[in-house]
Amino acid sequence: MNQKLIHASHIYILLILFSGFMVHVLSLPILLSTAKRDAWLCALASAVPITLWFLFIFYIYKKINQQDLLSFLNHAYSKWVSIIFSIMFGAHFFIIALITLKFTIYWSNANYTFDVPNYVVVSLFALICYYSSAKGLRAICTIAMLILPIVVLFGLLVGVGNIPNKDYEQLFPVFENGYIDFFKGLGYACSGLVEVSFILFLTSNVKGKLKMKWLILTGIILAGLSFGPLVGAITEFGSVEAEKMRNPAYEEWRLLTIGLHVTRLDFLSIFQWLSGAFIRISLSLYIAAKGFSLNTEHKWVLPMLYVLLIIAASIHWDSVSFIYFLKNFYFPINLIFQISLLLLVFLLIKLKGVSHEK
């Protein structure tokens, strides 16, 4: 469990794919419906809090001497403290995987799996993710390294290819409805970005040390992954239409053409979407299994989590109430949970008086 399996560069790649799915897919409809035309400003402004958040995470990383967070708590405090935190974080990462899979199913049903039963799509995709999780962290990172260049290439294609369809005057005027919606939108943007704290659960497996400058650069890239499709949606569809869309990043693919004869390139977005969802689910349940195993080897934990995931994702839940749940419960609770738990960890570190090696 404590073998050095991956390099620091793998962490930056995982950050882009894991958290990129959140800021590029899940949070976009929430941001547009909340901040409307000012949503792009929320994404731009989120670069400041994500930088501060990475500074805070890096501070904790240095204080726990490159251990992962659960190992540190297990060694520094009583067994019950470790168990409580392990179960809380395990449940948190299980919910992340469930939300990701559920949203992916809604999208696939709306676009290309109309006649396929939900449980078939859920089971097949979950089995693929299970294979990756079971193979371990190194396998997840290797796959992430292979698919990231293709995901980036497709992103550049849709961003640059749709320039003729963009009207940048649609971005203005700003603060048309005051500042309240902007700050609400900024909160939703930050809720998606605070998930980068997952790296604290992987640091014991990293060869070498994480660098602050690369973490900050990754944070800016993540803010850009939210900023780009928000600007694209507003400039291509207008703020009124964009806020009605459930998957604005996907809808931008429908406008893309190459010349006069090559159209309907939105099939390329399937690779983008499933790549992000695959890494996010595989890694989430890998960490969740690590938490629920309570620092021991229990091979039944991971398959049990995937069985629960398949059952939970197959339960009927209409998409309208699901989006309502995300906006009014999941995103606010996620933000409060992440900040509160890491502040509590920070307090525990201070009380223990742990100092990092120089």
PDB file of C-alpha atoms in Angstrom, residues 42-156:
ATOM      1  CA  CYS A  42     -17.256  33.466 -11.749  1.00  0.00           C
ATOM      2  CA  ALA A  43     -14.929  31.017 -13.492  1.00  0.00           C
ATOM      3  CA  LEU A  44     -12.330  33.734 -14.009  1.00  0.00           C
ATOM      4  CA  ALA A  45     -12.513  34.893 -10.391  1.00  0.00           C
ATOM      5  CA  SER A  46     -12.275  31.305  -9.109  1.00  0.00           C
ATOM      6  CA  ALA A  47      -8.575  31.293 -10.054  1.00  0.00           C
ATOM      7  CA  VAL A  48      -7.886  33.300  -6.874  1.00  0.00           C
ATOM      8  CA  PRO A  49      -9.557  30.981  -4.305  1.00  0.00           C
ATOM      9  CA  ILE A  50      -8.222  27.848  -6.031  1.00  0.00           C
ATOM     10  CA  THR A  51      -4.697  29.254  -5.753  1.00  0.00           C
ATOM     11  CA  LEU A  52      -5.215  29.908  -2.033  1.00  0.00           C
ATOM     12  CA  TRP A  53      -6.732  26.428  -1.628  1.00  0.00           C
ATOM     13  CA  PHE A  54      -3.710  24.811  -3.274  1.00  0.00           C
ATOM     14  CA  LEU A  55      -1.427  26.763  -0.939  1.00  0.00           C
ATOM     15  CA  PHE A  56      -3.393  25.378   2.000  1.00  0.00           C
ATOM     16  CA  ILE A  57      -3.270  21.811   0.613  1.00  0.00           C
ATOM     17  CA  PHE A  58       0.456  22.123  -0.014  1.00  0.00           C
ATOM     18  CA  TYR A  59       0.967  23.271   3.566  1.00  0.00           C
ATOM     19  CA  ILE A  60      -0.827  20.164   4.871  1.00  0.00           C
ATOM     20  CA  TYR A  61       1.139  17.992   2.432  1.00  0.00           C
ATOM     21  CA  LYS A  62       4.429  19.311   3.824  1.00  0.00           C
ATOM     22  CA  LYS A  63       3.316  18.961   7.442  1.00  0.00           C
ATOM     23  CA  ILE A  64       2.354  15.296   7.132  1.00  0.00           C
ATOM     24  CA  ASN A  65       5.773  14.461   5.683  1.00  0.00           C
ATOM     25  CA  GLN A  66       4.506  13.165   2.336  1.00  0.00           C
ATOM     26  CA  GLN A  67       2.341  10.529   3.979  1.00  0.00           C
ATOM     27  CA  ASP A  68      -1.191  10.221   2.713  1.00  0.00           C
ATOM     28  CA  LEU A  69      -3.799  11.803   4.948  1.00  0.00           C
ATOM     29  CA  LEU A  70      -5.323   8.576   6.257  1.00  0.00           C
ATOM     30  CA  SER A  71      -1.922   7.078   7.112  1.00  0.00           C
ATOM     31  CA  PHE A  72      -0.974  10.225   8.996  1.00  0.00           C
ATOM     32  CA  LEU A  73      -4.169  10.178  11.055  1.00  0.00           C
ATOM     33  CA  ASN A  74      -3.725   6.461  11.732  1.00  0.00           C
ATOM     34  CA  HIS A  75      -0.188   6.943  13.072  1.00  0.00           C
ATOM     35  CA  ALA A  76      -0.635  10.290  14.829  1.00  0.00           C
ATOM     36  CA  TYR A  77      -3.959   9.737  16.588  1.00  0.00           C
ATOM     37  CA  SER A  78      -6.054   7.034  18.162  1.00  0.00           C
ATOM     38  CA  LYS A  79      -7.647   4.273  16.129  1.00  0.00           C
ATOM     39  CA  TRP A  80     -11.121   5.809  16.484  1.00  0.00           C
ATOM     40  CA  VAL A  81     -10.038   9.162  15.047  1.00  0.00           C
ATOM     41  CA  SER A  82      -8.605   7.342  12.047  1.00  0.00           C
ATOM     42  CA  ILE A  83     -11.740   5.205  11.639  1.00  0.00           C
ATOM     43  CA  ILE A  84     -14.099   8.209  11.766  1.00  0.00           C
ATOM     44  CA  PHE A  85     -12.126  10.166   9.166  1.00  0.00           C
ATOM     45  CA  SER A  86     -11.636   7.095   6.956  1.00  0.00           C
ATOM     46  CA  ILE A  87     -15.361   6.336   6.854  1.00  0.00           C
ATOM     47  CA  MET A  88     -16.311   9.978   6.223  1.00  0.00           C
ATOM     48  CA  PHE A  89     -13.864  10.383   3.362  1.00  0.00           C
ATOM     49  CA  GLY A  90     -14.723   6.921   1.988  1.00  0.00           C
ATOM     50  CA  ALA A  91     -18.410   7.848   1.873  1.00  0.00           C
ATOM     51  CA  HIS A  92     -17.556  11.197   0.284  1.00  0.00           C
ATOM     52  CA  PHE A  93     -15.614   9.604  -2.573  1.00  0.00           C
ATOM     53  CA  PHE A  94     -18.336   7.008  -3.097  1.00  0.00           C
ATOM     54  CA  ILE A  95     -20.868   9.837  -3.537  1.00  0.00           C
ATOM     55  CA  ILE A  96     -18.521  11.543  -6.017  1.00  0.00           C
ATOM     56  CA  ALA A  97     -18.466   8.343  -8.100  1.00  0.00           C
ATOM     57  CA  LEU A  98     -22.253   7.963  -7.873  1.00  0.00           C
ATOM     58  CA  ILE A  99     -22.965  11.553  -8.939  1.00  0.00           C
ATOM     59  CA  THR A 100     -20.531  11.210 -11.842  1.00  0.00           C
ATOM     60  CA  LEU A 101     -22.027   7.942 -13.071  1.00  0.00           C
ATOM     61  CA  LYS A 102     -25.608   9.165 -12.680  1.00  0.00           C
ATOM     62  CA  PHE A 103     -24.938  12.367 -14.645  1.00  0.00           C
ATOM     63  CA  THR A 104     -23.163  10.350 -17.351  1.00  0.00           C
ATOM     64  CA  ILE A 105     -26.185   8.072 -17.678  1.00  0.00           C
ATOM     65  CA  TYR A 106     -28.540  11.052 -18.114  1.00  0.00           C
ATOM     66  CA  TRP A 107     -26.280  12.411 -20.849  1.00  0.00           C
ATOM     67  CA  SER A 108     -25.899   9.097 -22.661  1.00  0.00           C
ATOM     68  CA  ASN A 109     -29.654   8.420 -22.565  1.00  0.00           C
ATOM     69  CA  ALA A 110     -30.375  11.854 -24.005  1.00  0.00           C
ATOM     70  CA  ASN A 111     -27.924  11.454 -26.882  1.00  0.00           C
ATOM     71  CA  TYR A 112     -27.075   7.923 -27.994  1.00  0.00           C
ATOM     72  CA  THR A 113     -28.444   5.140 -25.745  1.00  0.00           C
ATOM     73  CA  PHE A 114     -32.163   5.895 -26.069  1.00  0.00           C
ATOM     74  CA  ASP A 115     -33.303   2.278 -26.273  1.00  0.00           C
ATOM     75  CA  VAL A 116     -30.718   0.661 -24.006  1.00  0.00           C
ATOM     76  CA  PRO A 117     -31.889  -0.105 -20.438  1.00  0.00           C
ATOM     77  CA  ASN A 118     -30.161   1.960 -17.771  1.00  0.00           C
ATOM     78  CA  TYR A 119     -28.882  -1.035 -15.855  1.00  0.00           C
ATOM     79  CA  VAL A 120     -27.032  -2.277 -18.957  1.00  0.00           C
ATOM     80  CA  VAL A 121     -25.188   1.011 -19.488  1.00  0.00           C
ATOM     81  CA  VAL A 122     -24.500   1.376 -15.769  1.00  0.00           C
ATOM     82  CA  SER A 123     -23.202  -2.168 -15.391  1.00  0.00           C
ATOM     83  CA  LEU A 124     -20.938  -2.131 -18.447  1.00  0.00           C
ATOM     84  CA  PHE A 125     -19.335   1.219 -17.636  1.00  0.00           C
ATOM     85  CA  ALA A 126     -18.981   0.338 -13.939  1.00  0.00           C
ATOM     86  CA  LEU A 127     -17.256  -2.952 -14.824  1.00  0.00           C
ATOM     87  CA  ILE A 128     -14.711  -1.127 -16.970  1.00  0.00           C
ATOM     88  CA  CYS A 129     -14.049   1.303 -14.117  1.00  0.00           C
ATOM     89  CA  TYR A 130     -13.808  -1.596 -11.653  1.00  0.00           C
ATOM     90  CA  TYR A 131     -11.101  -3.262 -13.721  1.00  0.00           C
ATOM     91  CA  SER A 132      -9.050  -0.064 -13.592  1.00  0.00           C
ATOM     92  CA  SER A 133      -9.581   0.415  -9.845  1.00  0.00           C
ATOM     93  CA  ALA A 134      -8.692  -3.213  -9.150  1.00  0.00           C
ATOM     94  CA  LYS A 135      -5.474  -2.920 -11.142  1.00  0.00           C
ATOM     95  CA  GLY A 136      -4.474  -0.081  -8.854  1.00  0.00           C
ATOM     96  CA  LEU A 137      -3.258   3.495  -8.889  1.00  0.00           C
ATOM     97  CA  ARG A 138      -0.474   2.945 -11.396  1.00  0.00           C
ATOM     98  CA  ALA A 139      -2.907   1.574 -13.972  1.00  0.00           C
ATOM     99  CA  ILE A 140      -5.270   4.530 -13.491  1.00  0.00           C
ATOM    100  CA  CYS A 141      -2.377   6.967 -13.954  1.00  0.00           C
ATOM    101  CA  THR A 142      -1.089   5.174 -17.054  1.00  0.00           C
ATOM    102  CA  ILE A 143      -4.519   5.342 -18.685  1.00  0.00           C
ATOM    103  CA  ALA A 144      -4.838   9.014 -17.693  1.00  0.00           C
ATOM    104  CA  MET A 145      -1.497   9.805 -19.354  1.00  0.00           C
ATOM    105  CA  LEU A 146      -2.608   8.102 -22.561  1.00  0.00           C
ATOM    106  CA  ILE A 147      -6.002   9.773 -22.870  1.00  0.00           C
ATOM    107  CA  LEU A 148      -5.177  13.317 -21.684  1.00  0.00           C
ATOM    108  CA  PRO A 149      -3.429  14.433 -24.927  1.00  0.00           C
ATOM    109  CA  ILE A 150      -6.431  13.276 -26.983  1.00  0.00           C
ATOM    110  CA  VAL A 151      -8.884  15.007 -24.626  1.00  0.00           C
ATOM    111  CA  VAL A 152      -6.857  18.242 -24.872  1.00  0.00           C
ATOM    112  CA  LEU A 153      -6.668  17.982 -28.678  1.00  0.00           C
ATOM    113  CA  PHE A 154     -10.435  17.560 -28.967  1.00  0.00           C
ATOM    114  CA  GLY A 155     -10.962  20.489 -26.581  1.00  0.00           C
ATOM    115  CA  LEU A 156      -8.785  22.742 -28.728  1.00  0.00           C
TER     116      LEU A 156
END
